[in-house]
PDB file of C-alpha atoms in Angstrom:
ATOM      1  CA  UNK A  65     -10.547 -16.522  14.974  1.00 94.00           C
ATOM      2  CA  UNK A  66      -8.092 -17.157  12.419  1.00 96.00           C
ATOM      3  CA  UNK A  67      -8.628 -19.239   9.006  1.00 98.00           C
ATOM      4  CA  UNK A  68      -5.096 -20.806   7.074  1.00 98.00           C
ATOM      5  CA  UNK A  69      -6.554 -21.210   3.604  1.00 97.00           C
ATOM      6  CA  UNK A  70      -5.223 -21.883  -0.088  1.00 96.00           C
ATOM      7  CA  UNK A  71      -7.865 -20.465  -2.160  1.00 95.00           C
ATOM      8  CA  UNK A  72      -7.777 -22.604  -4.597  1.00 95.00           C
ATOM      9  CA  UNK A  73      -8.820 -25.276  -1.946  1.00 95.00           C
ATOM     10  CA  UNK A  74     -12.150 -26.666  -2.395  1.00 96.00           C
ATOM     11  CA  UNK A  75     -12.406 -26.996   1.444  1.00 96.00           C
ATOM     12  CA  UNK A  76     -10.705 -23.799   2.218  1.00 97.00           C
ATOM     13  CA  UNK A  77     -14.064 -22.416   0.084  1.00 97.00           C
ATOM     14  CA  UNK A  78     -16.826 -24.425   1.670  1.00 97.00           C
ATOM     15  CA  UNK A  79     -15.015 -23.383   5.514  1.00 97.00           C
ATOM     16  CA  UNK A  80     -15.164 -19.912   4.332  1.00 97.00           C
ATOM     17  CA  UNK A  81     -18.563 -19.710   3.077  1.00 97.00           C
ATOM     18  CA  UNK A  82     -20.331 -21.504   6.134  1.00 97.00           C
ATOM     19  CA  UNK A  83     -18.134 -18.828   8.546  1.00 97.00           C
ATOM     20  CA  UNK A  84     -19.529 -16.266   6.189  1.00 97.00           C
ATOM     21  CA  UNK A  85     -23.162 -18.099   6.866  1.00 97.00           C
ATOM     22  CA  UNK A  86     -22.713 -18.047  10.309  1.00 96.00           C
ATOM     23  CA  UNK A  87     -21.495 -14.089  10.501  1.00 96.00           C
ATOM     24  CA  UNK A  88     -18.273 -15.252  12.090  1.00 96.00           C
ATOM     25  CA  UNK A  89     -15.900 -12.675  12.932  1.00 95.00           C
ATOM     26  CA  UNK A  90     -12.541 -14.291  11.760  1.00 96.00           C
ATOM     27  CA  UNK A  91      -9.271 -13.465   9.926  1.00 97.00           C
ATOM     28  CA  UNK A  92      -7.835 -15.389   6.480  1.00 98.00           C
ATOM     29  CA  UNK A  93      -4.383 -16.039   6.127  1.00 97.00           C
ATOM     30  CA  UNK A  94      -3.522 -17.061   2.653  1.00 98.00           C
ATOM     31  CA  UNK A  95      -0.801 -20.192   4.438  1.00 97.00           C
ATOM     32  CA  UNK A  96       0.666 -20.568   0.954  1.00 97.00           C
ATOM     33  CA  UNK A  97       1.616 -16.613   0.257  1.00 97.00           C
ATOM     34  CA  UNK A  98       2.045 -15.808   4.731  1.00 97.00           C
ATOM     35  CA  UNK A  99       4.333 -18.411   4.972  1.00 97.00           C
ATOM     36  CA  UNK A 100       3.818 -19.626   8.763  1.00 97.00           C
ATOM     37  CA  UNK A 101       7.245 -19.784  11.077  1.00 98.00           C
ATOM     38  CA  UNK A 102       8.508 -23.017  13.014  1.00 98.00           C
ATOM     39  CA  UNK A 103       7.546 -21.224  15.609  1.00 98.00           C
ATOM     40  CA  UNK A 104       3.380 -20.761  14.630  1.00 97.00           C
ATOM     41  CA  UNK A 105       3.376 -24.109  13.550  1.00 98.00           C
ATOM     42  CA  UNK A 106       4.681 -25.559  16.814  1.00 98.00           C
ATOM     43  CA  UNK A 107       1.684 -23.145  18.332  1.00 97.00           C
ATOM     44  CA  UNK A 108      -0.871 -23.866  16.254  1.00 97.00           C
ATOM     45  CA  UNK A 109       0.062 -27.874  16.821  1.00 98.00           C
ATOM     46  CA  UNK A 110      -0.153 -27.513  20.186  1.00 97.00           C
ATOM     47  CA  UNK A 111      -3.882 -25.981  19.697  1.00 97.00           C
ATOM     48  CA  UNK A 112      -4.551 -28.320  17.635  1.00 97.00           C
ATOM     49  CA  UNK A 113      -3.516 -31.313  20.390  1.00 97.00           C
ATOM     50  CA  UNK A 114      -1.543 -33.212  16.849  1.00 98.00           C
ATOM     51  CA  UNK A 115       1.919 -33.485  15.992  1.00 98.00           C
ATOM     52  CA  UNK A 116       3.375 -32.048  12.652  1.00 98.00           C
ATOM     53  CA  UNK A 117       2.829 -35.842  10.698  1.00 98.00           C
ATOM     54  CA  UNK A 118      -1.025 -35.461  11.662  1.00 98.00           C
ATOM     55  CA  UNK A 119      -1.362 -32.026   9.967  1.00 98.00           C
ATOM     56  CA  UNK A 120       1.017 -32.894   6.714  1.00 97.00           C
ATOM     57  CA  UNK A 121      -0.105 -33.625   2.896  1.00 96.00           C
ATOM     58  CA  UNK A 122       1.822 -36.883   2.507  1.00 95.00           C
ATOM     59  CA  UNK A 123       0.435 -37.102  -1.098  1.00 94.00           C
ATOM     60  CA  UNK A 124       1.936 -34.069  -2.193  1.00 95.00           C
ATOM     61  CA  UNK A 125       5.033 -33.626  -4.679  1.00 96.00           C
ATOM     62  CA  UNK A 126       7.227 -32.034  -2.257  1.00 96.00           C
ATOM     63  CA  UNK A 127       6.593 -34.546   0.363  1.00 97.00           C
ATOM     64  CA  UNK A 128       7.206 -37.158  -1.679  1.00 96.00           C
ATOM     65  CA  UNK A 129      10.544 -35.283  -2.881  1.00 97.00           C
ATOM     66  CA  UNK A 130      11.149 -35.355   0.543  1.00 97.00           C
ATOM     67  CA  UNK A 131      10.368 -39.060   1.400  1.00 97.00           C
ATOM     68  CA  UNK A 132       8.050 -38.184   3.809  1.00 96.00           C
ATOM     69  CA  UNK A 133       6.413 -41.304   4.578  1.00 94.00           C
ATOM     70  CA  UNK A 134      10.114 -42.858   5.619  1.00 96.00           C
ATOM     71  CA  UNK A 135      10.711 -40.785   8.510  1.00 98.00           C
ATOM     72  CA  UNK A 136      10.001 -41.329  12.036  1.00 98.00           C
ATOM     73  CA  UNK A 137       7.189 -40.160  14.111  1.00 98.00           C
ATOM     74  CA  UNK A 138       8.699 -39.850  17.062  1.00 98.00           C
ATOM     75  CA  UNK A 139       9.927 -36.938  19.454  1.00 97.00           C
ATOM     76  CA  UNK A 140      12.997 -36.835  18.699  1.00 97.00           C
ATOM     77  CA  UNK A 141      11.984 -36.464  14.403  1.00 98.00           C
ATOM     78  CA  UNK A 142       9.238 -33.586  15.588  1.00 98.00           C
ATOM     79  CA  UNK A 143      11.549 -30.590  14.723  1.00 98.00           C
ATOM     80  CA  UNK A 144      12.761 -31.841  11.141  1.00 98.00           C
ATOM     81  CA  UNK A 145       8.679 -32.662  10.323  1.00 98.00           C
ATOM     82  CA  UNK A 146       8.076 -28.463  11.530  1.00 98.00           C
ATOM     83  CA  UNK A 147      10.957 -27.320   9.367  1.00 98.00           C
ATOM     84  CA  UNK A 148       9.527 -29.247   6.544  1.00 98.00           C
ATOM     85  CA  UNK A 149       6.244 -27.467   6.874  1.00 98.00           C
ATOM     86  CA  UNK A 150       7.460 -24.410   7.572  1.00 98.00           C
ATOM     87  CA  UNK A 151       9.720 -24.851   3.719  1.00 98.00           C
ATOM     88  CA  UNK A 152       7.196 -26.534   2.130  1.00 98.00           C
ATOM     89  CA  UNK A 153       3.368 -24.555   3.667  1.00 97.00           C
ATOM     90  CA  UNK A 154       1.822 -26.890   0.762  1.00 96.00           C
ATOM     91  CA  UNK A 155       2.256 -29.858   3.097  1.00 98.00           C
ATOM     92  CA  UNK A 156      -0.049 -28.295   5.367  1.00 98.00           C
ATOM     93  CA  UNK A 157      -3.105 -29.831   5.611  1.00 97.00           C
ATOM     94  CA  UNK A 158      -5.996 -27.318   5.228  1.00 97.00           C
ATOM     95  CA  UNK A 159      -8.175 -25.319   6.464  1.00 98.00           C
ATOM     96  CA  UNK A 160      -6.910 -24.693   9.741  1.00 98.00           C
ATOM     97  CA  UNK A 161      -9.311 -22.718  12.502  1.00 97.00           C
ATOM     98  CA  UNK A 162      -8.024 -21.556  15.442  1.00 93.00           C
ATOM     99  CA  UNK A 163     -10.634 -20.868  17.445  1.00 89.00           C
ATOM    100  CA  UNK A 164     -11.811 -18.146  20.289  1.00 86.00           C
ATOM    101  CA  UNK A 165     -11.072 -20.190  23.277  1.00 93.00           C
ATOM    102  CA  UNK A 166      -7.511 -20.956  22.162  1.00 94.00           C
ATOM    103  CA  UNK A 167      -7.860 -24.393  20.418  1.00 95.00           C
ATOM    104  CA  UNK A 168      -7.330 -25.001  17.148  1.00 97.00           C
ATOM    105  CA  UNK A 169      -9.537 -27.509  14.532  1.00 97.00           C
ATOM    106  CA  UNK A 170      -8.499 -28.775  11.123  1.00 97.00           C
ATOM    107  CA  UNK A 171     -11.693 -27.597   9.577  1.00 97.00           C
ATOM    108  CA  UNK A 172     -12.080 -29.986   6.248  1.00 95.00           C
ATOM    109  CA  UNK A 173     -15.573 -31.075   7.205  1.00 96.00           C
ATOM    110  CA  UNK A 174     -19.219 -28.645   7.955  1.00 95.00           C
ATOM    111  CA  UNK A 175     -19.072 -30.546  11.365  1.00 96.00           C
ATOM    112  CA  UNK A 176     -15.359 -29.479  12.288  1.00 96.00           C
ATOM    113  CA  UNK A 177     -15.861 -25.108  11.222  1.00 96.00           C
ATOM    114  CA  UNK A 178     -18.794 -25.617  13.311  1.00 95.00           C
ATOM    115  CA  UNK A 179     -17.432 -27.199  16.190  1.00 93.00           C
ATOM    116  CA  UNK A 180     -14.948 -23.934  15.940  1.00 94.00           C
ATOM    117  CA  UNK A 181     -17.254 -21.503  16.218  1.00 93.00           C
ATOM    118  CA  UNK A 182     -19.007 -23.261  19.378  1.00 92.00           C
ATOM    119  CA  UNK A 183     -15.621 -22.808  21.442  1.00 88.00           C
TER     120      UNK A 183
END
């Protein structure tokens, strides 16, 4: 079980301290300083069962910089969203848990981290 956190993350905290609760075996990547590739993002989206504009911090400076909220969610604008996040990790949304079985949760709520370490 892996954890993408930014520390300074309120949720990233709580997910942490309920896996630490729960004596969860799991792994932290700090998303923000082990910049994920294109590539883990496509994975970790396809864990996940969302496309890149699910998992993406439209409120953030950079994503308004970007002009985010203008572009298509579609197919064919699915690569240029995964190069975004993979310049710009702050437009991840966070915490991300991929879980034992191979799925993935975006863990912002007590119910979500939990429902990661039941699979």
């Amino acid at each position: 079980m892996e954890i993408w956190i930014n520390p300074a993350c309120s949720k990233c905290r709580s997910a942490i301290s309920l896996l630490d609760a729960e004596g969860a075996d799991y792994t932290v990547r700090r998303y923000l300083e082990d910049v994920p590739s294109e590539d883990e993002i496509r994975a970790v989206l396809d864990r996940l069962g969302l496309e890149p504009w699910d998992i993406t911090r439209t409120q953030e400076a950079a994503a308004k910089e970007l002009g985010l909220k203008e572009w298509a969610r579609d197919a064919a604008a699915r690569d240029r969203w995964i190069t975004a996040l993979a310049e710009h990790p702050k437009l991840i949304q966070r915490p991300i848990i991929t879980a034992e079985d191979g799925t993935a949760v975006v863990a912002r709520t007590e119910e979500a981290v939990r429902d990661a370490l039941s699979r």
